[in-house]
CSV table of C-alpha atoms in Angstrom, one decimal:
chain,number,residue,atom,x,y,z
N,498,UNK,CA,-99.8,66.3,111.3
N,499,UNK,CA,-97.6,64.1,113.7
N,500,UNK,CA,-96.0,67.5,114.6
N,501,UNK,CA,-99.6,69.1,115.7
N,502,UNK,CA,-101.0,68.5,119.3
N,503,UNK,CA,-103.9,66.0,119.0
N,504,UNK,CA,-106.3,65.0,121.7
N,505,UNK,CA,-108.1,61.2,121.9
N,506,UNK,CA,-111.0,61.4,124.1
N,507,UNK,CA,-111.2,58.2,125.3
N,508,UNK,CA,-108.0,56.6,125.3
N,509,UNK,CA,-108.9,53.9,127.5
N,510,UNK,CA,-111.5,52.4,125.8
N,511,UNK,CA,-110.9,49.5,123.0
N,512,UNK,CA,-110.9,51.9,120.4
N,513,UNK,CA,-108.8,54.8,122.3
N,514,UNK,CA,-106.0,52.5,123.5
N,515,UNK,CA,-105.6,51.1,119.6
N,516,UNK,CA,-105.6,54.8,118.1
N,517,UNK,CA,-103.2,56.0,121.1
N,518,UNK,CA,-100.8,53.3,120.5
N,519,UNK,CA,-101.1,53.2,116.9
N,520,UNK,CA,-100.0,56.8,116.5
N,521,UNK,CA,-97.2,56.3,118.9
N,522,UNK,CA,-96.1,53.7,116.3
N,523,UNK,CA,-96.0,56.1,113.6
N,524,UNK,CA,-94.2,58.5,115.6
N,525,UNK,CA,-96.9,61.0,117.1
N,526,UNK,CA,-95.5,62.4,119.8
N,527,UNK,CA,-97.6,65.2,120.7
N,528,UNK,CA,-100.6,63.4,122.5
N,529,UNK,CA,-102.6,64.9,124.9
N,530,UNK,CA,-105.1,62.4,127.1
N,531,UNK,CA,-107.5,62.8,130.0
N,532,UNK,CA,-108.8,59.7,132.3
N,533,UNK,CA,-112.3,60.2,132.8
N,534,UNK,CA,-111.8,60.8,136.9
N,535,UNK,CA,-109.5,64.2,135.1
N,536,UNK,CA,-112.1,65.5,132.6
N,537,UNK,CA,-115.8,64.5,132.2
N,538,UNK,CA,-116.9,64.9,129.3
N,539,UNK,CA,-120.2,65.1,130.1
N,540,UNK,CA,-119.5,68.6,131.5
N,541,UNK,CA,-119.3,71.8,129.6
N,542,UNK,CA,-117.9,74.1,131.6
N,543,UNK,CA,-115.1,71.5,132.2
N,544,UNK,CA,-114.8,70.6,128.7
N,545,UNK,CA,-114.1,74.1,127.2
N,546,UNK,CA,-111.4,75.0,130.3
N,547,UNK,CA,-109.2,72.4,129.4
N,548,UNK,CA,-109.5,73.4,125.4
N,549,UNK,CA,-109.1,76.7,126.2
N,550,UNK,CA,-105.5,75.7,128.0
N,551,UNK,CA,-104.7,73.1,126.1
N,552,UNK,CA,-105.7,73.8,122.4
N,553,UNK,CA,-105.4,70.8,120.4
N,554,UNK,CA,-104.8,70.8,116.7
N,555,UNK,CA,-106.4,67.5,116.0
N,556,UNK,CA,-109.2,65.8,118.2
N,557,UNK,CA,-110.5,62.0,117.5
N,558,UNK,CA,-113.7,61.5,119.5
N,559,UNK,CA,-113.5,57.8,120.7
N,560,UNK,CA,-115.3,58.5,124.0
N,561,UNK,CA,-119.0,57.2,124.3
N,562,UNK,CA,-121.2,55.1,126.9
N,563,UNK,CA,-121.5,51.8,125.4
N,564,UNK,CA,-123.1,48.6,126.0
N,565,UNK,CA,-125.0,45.2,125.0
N,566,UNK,CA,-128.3,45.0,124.1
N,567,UNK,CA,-129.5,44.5,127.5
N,568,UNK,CA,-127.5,47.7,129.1
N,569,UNK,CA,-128.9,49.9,125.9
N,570,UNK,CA,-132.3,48.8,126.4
N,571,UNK,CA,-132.3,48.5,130.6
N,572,UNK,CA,-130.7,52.4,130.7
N,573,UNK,CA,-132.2,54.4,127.5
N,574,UNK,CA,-131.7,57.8,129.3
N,575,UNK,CA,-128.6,57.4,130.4
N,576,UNK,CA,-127.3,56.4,127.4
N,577,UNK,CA,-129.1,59.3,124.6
N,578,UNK,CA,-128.2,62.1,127.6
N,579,UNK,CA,-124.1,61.0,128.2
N,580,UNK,CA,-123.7,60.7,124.4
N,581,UNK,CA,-125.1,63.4,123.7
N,582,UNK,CA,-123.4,65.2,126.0
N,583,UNK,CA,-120.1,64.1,125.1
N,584,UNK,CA,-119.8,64.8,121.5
N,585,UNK,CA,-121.7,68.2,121.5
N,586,UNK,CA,-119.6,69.6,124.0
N,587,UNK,CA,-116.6,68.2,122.6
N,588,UNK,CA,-117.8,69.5,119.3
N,589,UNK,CA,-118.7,72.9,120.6
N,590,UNK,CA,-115.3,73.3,122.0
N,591,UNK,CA,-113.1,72.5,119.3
N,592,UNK,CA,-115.2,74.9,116.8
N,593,UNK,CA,-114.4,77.5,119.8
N,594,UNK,CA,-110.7,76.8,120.1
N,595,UNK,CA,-110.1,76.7,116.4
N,596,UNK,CA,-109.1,72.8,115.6
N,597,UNK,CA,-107.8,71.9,112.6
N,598,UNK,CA,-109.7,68.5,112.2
N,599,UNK,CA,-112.0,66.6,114.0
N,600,UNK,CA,-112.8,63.2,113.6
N,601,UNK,CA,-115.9,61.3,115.4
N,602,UNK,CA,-116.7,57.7,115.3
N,603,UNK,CA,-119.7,56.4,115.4
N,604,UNK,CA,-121.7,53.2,115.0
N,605,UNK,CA,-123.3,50.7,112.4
N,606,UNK,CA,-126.3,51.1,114.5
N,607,UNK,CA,-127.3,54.6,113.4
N,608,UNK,CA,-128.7,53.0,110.2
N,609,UNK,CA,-132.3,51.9,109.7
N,610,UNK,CA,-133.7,48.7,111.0
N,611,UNK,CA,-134.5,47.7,107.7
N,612,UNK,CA,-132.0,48.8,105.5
N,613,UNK,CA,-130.6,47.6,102.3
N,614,UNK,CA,-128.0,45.4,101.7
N,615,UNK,CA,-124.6,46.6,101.6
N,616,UNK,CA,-125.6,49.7,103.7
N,617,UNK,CA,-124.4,52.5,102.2
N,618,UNK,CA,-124.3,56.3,103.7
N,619,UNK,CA,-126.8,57.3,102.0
N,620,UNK,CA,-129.3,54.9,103.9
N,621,UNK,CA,-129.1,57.2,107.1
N,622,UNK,CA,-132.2,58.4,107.9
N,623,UNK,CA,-134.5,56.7,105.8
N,624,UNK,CA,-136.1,54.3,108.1
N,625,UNK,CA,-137.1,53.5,111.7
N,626,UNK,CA,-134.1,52.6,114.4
N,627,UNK,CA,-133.7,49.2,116.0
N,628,UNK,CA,-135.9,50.1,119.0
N,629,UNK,CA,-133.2,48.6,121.4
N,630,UNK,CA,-130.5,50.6,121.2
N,631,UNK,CA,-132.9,53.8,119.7
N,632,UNK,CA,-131.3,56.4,121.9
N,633,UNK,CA,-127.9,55.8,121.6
N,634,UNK,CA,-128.0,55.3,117.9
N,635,UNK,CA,-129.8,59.3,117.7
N,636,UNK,CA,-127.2,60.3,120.0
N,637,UNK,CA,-124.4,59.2,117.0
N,638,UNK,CA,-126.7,60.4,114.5
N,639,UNK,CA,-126.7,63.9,116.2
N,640,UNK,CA,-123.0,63.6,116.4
N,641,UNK,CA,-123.0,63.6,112.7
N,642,UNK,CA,-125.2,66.0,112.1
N,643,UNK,CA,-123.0,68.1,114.3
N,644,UNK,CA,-119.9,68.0,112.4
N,645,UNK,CA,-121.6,67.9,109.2
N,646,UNK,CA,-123.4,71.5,110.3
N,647,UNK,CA,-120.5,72.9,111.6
N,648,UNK,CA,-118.8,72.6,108.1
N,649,UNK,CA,-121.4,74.1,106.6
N,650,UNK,CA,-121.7,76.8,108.8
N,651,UNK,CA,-118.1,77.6,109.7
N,652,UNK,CA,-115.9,75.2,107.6
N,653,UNK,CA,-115.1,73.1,110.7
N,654,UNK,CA,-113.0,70.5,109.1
N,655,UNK,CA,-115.1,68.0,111.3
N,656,UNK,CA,-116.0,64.9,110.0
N,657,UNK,CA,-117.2,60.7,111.6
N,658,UNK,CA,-116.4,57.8,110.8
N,659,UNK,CA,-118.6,54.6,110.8
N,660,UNK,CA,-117.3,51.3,112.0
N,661,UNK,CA,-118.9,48.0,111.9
N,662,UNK,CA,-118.9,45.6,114.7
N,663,UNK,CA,-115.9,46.2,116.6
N,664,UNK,CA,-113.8,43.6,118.7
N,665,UNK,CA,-110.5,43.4,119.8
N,666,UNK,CA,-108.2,43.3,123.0
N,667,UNK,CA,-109.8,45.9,125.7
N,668,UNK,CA,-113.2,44.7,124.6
N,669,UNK,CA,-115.8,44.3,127.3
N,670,UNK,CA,-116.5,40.6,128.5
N,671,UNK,CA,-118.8,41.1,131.1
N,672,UNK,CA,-121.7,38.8,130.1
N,673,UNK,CA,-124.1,40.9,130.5
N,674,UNK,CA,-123.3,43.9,128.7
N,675,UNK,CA,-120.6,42.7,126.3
N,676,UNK,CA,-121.5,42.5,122.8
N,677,UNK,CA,-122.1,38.7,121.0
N,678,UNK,CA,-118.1,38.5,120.1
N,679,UNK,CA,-116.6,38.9,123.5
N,680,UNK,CA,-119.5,37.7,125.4
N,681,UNK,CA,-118.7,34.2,123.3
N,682,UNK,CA,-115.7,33.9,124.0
N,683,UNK,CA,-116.2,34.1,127.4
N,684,UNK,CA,-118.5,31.3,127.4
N,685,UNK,CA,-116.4,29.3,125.4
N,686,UNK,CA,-113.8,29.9,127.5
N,687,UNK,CA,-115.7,28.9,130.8
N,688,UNK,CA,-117.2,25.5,128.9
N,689,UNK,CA,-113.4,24.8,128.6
N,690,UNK,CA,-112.4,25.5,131.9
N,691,UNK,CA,-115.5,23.7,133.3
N,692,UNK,CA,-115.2,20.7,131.1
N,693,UNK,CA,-119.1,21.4,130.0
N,694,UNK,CA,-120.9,19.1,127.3
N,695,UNK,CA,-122.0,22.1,125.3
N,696,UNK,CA,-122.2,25.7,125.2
N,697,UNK,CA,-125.8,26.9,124.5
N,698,UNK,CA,-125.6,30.0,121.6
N,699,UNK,CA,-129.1,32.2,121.1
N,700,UNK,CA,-131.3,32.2,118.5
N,701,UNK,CA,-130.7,30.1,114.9
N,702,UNK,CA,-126.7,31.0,114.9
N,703,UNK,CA,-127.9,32.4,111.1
N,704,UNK,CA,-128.1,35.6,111.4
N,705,UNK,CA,-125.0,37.9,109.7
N,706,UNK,CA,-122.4,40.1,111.4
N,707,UNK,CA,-119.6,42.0,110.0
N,708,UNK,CA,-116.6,42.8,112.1
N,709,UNK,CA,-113.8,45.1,112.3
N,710,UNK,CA,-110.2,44.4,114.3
N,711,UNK,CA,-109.7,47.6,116.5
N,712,UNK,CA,-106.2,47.7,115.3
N,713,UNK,CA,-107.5,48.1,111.7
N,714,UNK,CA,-110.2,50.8,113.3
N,715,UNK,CA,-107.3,52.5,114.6
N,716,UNK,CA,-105.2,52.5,111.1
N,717,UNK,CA,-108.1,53.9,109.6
N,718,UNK,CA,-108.3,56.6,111.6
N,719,UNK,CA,-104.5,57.4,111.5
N,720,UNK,CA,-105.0,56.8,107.6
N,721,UNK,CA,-108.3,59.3,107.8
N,722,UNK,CA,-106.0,62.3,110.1
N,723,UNK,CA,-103.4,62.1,107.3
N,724,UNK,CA,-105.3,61.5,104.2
N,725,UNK,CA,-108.8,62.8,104.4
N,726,UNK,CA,-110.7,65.8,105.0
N,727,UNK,CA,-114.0,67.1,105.6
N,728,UNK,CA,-114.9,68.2,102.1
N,729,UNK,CA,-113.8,65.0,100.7
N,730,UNK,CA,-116.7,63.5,102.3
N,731,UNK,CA,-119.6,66.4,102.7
N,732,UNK,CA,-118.6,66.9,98.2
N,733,UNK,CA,-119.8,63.5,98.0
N,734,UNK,CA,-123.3,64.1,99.1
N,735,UNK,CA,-122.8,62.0,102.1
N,736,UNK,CA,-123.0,62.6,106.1
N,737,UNK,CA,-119.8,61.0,107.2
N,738,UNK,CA,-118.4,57.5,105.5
N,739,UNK,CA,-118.8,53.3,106.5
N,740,UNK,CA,-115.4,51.5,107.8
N,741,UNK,CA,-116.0,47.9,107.9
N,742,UNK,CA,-113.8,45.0,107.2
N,743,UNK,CA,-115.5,42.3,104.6
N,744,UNK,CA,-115.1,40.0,107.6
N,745,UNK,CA,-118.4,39.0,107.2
N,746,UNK,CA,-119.6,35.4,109.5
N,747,UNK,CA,-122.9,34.3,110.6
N,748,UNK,CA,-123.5,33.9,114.5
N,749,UNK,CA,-122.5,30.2,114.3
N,750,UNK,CA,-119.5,30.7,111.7
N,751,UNK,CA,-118.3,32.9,114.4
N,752,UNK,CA,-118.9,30.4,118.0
N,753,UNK,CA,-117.2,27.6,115.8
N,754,UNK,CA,-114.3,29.8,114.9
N,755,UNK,CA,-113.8,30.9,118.3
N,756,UNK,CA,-114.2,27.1,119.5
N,757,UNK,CA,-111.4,26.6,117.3
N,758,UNK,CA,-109.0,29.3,119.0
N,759,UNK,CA,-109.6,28.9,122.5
N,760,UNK,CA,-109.4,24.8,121.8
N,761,UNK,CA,-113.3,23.7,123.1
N,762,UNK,CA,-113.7,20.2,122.1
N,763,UNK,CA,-117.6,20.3,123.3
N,764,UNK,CA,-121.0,21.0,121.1
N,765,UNK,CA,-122.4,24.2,120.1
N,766,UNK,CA,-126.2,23.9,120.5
N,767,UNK,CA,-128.8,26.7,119.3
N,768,UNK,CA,-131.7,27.8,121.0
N,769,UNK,CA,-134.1,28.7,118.3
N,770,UNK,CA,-136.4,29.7,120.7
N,771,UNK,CA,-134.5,33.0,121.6
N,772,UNK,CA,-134.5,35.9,118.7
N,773,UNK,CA,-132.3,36.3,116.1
N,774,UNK,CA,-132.4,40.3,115.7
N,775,UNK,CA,-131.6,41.6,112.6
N,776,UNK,CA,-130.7,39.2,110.2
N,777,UNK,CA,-127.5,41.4,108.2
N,778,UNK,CA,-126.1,44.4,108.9
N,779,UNK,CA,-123.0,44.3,105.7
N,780,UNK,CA,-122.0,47.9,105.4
N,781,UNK,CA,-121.1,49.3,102.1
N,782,UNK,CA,-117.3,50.3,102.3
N,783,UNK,CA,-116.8,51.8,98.6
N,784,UNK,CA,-116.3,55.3,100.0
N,785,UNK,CA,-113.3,54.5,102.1
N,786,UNK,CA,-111.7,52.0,100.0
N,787,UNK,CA,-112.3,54.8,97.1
N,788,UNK,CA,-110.2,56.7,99.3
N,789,UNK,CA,-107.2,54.3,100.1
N,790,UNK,CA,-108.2,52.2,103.0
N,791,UNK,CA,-108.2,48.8,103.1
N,792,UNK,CA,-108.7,46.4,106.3
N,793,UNK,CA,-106.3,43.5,106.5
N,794,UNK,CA,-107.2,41.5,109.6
N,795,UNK,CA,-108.9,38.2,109.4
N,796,UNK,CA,-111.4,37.5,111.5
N,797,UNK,CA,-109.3,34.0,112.7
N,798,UNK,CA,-105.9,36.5,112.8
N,799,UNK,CA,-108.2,38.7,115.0
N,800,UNK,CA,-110.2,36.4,117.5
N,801,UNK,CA,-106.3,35.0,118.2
N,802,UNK,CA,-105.0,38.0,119.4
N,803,UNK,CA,-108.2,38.7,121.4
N,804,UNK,CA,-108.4,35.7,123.1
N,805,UNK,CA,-104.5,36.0,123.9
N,806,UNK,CA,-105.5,39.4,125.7
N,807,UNK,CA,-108.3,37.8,127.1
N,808,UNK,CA,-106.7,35.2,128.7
N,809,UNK,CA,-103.9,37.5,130.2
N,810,UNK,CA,-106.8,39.8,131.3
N,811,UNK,CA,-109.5,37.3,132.6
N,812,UNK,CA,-109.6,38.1,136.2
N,813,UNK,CA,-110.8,41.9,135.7
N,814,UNK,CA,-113.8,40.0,134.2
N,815,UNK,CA,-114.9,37.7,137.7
């Protein structure tokens, strides 16, 4: 494979920069890459001309629209229509120019609101969706259900990939529509810089969260393009397979471990009055340690080399 021609779409993005630089570690050479002022995904007509010239081997969807609660909530349609967009057409267009492998990531979010726990691939579809982030999470269903039905149709070896909560250097801090581990360690961060008393955290601080090191995300997927095709999944009676990290921390595990990096000597107060969301979201990860993958990031290890980009990066964030 490091000989073939592979495409990221989205190799800007947290989880595009990690796979492009990842690869480049191992040797890849042969990268192709598009900014989105190049190529917009969310255009057909523009999607297939540049496969048709450039006909990549491999293609590793990392491109989406993405966003906080708030940004998920505030711009629904914008958010089902560009994801959807984006992974049908590139979809459609690597079927058409004859790819070797596909591989599409996704989100824990596709699963049911009220799933059971360890979450495992089989729970998808079986319940109602957080209504929050509703559209996006049918937009990543649909991209599943795209690759899944293009193997069964045509033998597309087409597959996705389900990470847990991802974080990681390139992450988004902007406070209001960055995701609860970035957005706390920019307010940790500023409670330093200000000299503040306390910095006030939402809800009870006991809900659940598993997270995932993009770097590990990205040696998964390196792992997957070597190691593991479509019918290794699909023979398993599954849609597409969970990737998390058994990194597991409730909300205020997580504020006092980043108080701990960034060196915050102040109080962490809880305001019970705000909600909680769902309480646990642990994915079940047999299937891809079954397979050979196995994260190996801590989730202190991790928040240190975030905060170290962070701190490098801060202005872009004013």
């Amino acid at each position: 494979m490091k000989f073939k021609k592979i495409f990221i779409a989205g190799h800007n993005g947290m989880v595009g920069s990690a796979v492009l630089n990842h690869l480049k570690s191992k040797g890849y050479s042969n990268i192709i890459t598009r900014s989105r002022k190049d190529l917009d995904l969310t255009k057909q007509d523009d999607v297939n001309t540049f496969f048709e010239k450039e006909l990549p081997d491999a293609v590793i969807i990392c491109a989406a629209k993405v966003g906080g609660i708030l940004e998920n909530n505030t711009y629904r349609a914008d958010f089902i229509y560009q994801n959807l967009q984006i992974a049908s057409n590139l979809i459609y267009a690597s079927h058409c120019c004859g790819a070797e492998k596909l591989i599409n990531l996704g989100s824990s979010c596709i699963y049911p609101k009220k799933s059971a726990i360890p979450i495992t691939e089989e729970t998808l579809l079986t319940g109602l969706l957080e209504k929050t982030n509703e559209p996006y999470a049918i937009a990543k269903i649909a991209a599943i259900k795209l690759c899944e039905s293009f193997y069964e149709q045509y033998g597309d070896n087409f597959y996705s990939i389900m990470p847990c909560n991802m974080y990681g250097p390139r992450d988004n801090f902007d406070l209001k529509s960055s995701h609860v581990l970035p957005a706390l360690i920019r307010k940790v961060h500023e409670a330093k810089g200000s000299g503040a008393e306390n910095v006030e955290v939402w809800g009870s601080g006991k809900p659940l969260r598993e997270f995932l090191y993009v770097d590990d995300l990205a040696q998964a997927i390196t792992y997957c393009l070597e190691n593991i095709n479509a019918q290794d999944i699909y023979s398993k009676d599954i849609s597409h397979i969970n990737c998390g990290s058994e990194n597991e921390a409730s909300i205020l595990e997580l504020t006092n471990l980043i108080q701990k990096v960034v060196g915050y000597r102040g109080k962490i107060t809880l305001d019970s009055s705000k909600p909680d969301g769902t309480y646990r979201k642990k994915m079940d990860n047999t299937q891809i340690s079954n397979m050979g993958f196995f994260a190996k990031t801590t989730l202190e290890e991790g928040l240190k080399k975030t905060y170290a980009w962070y701190l490098e990066n801060q202005e872009k964030f004013v």
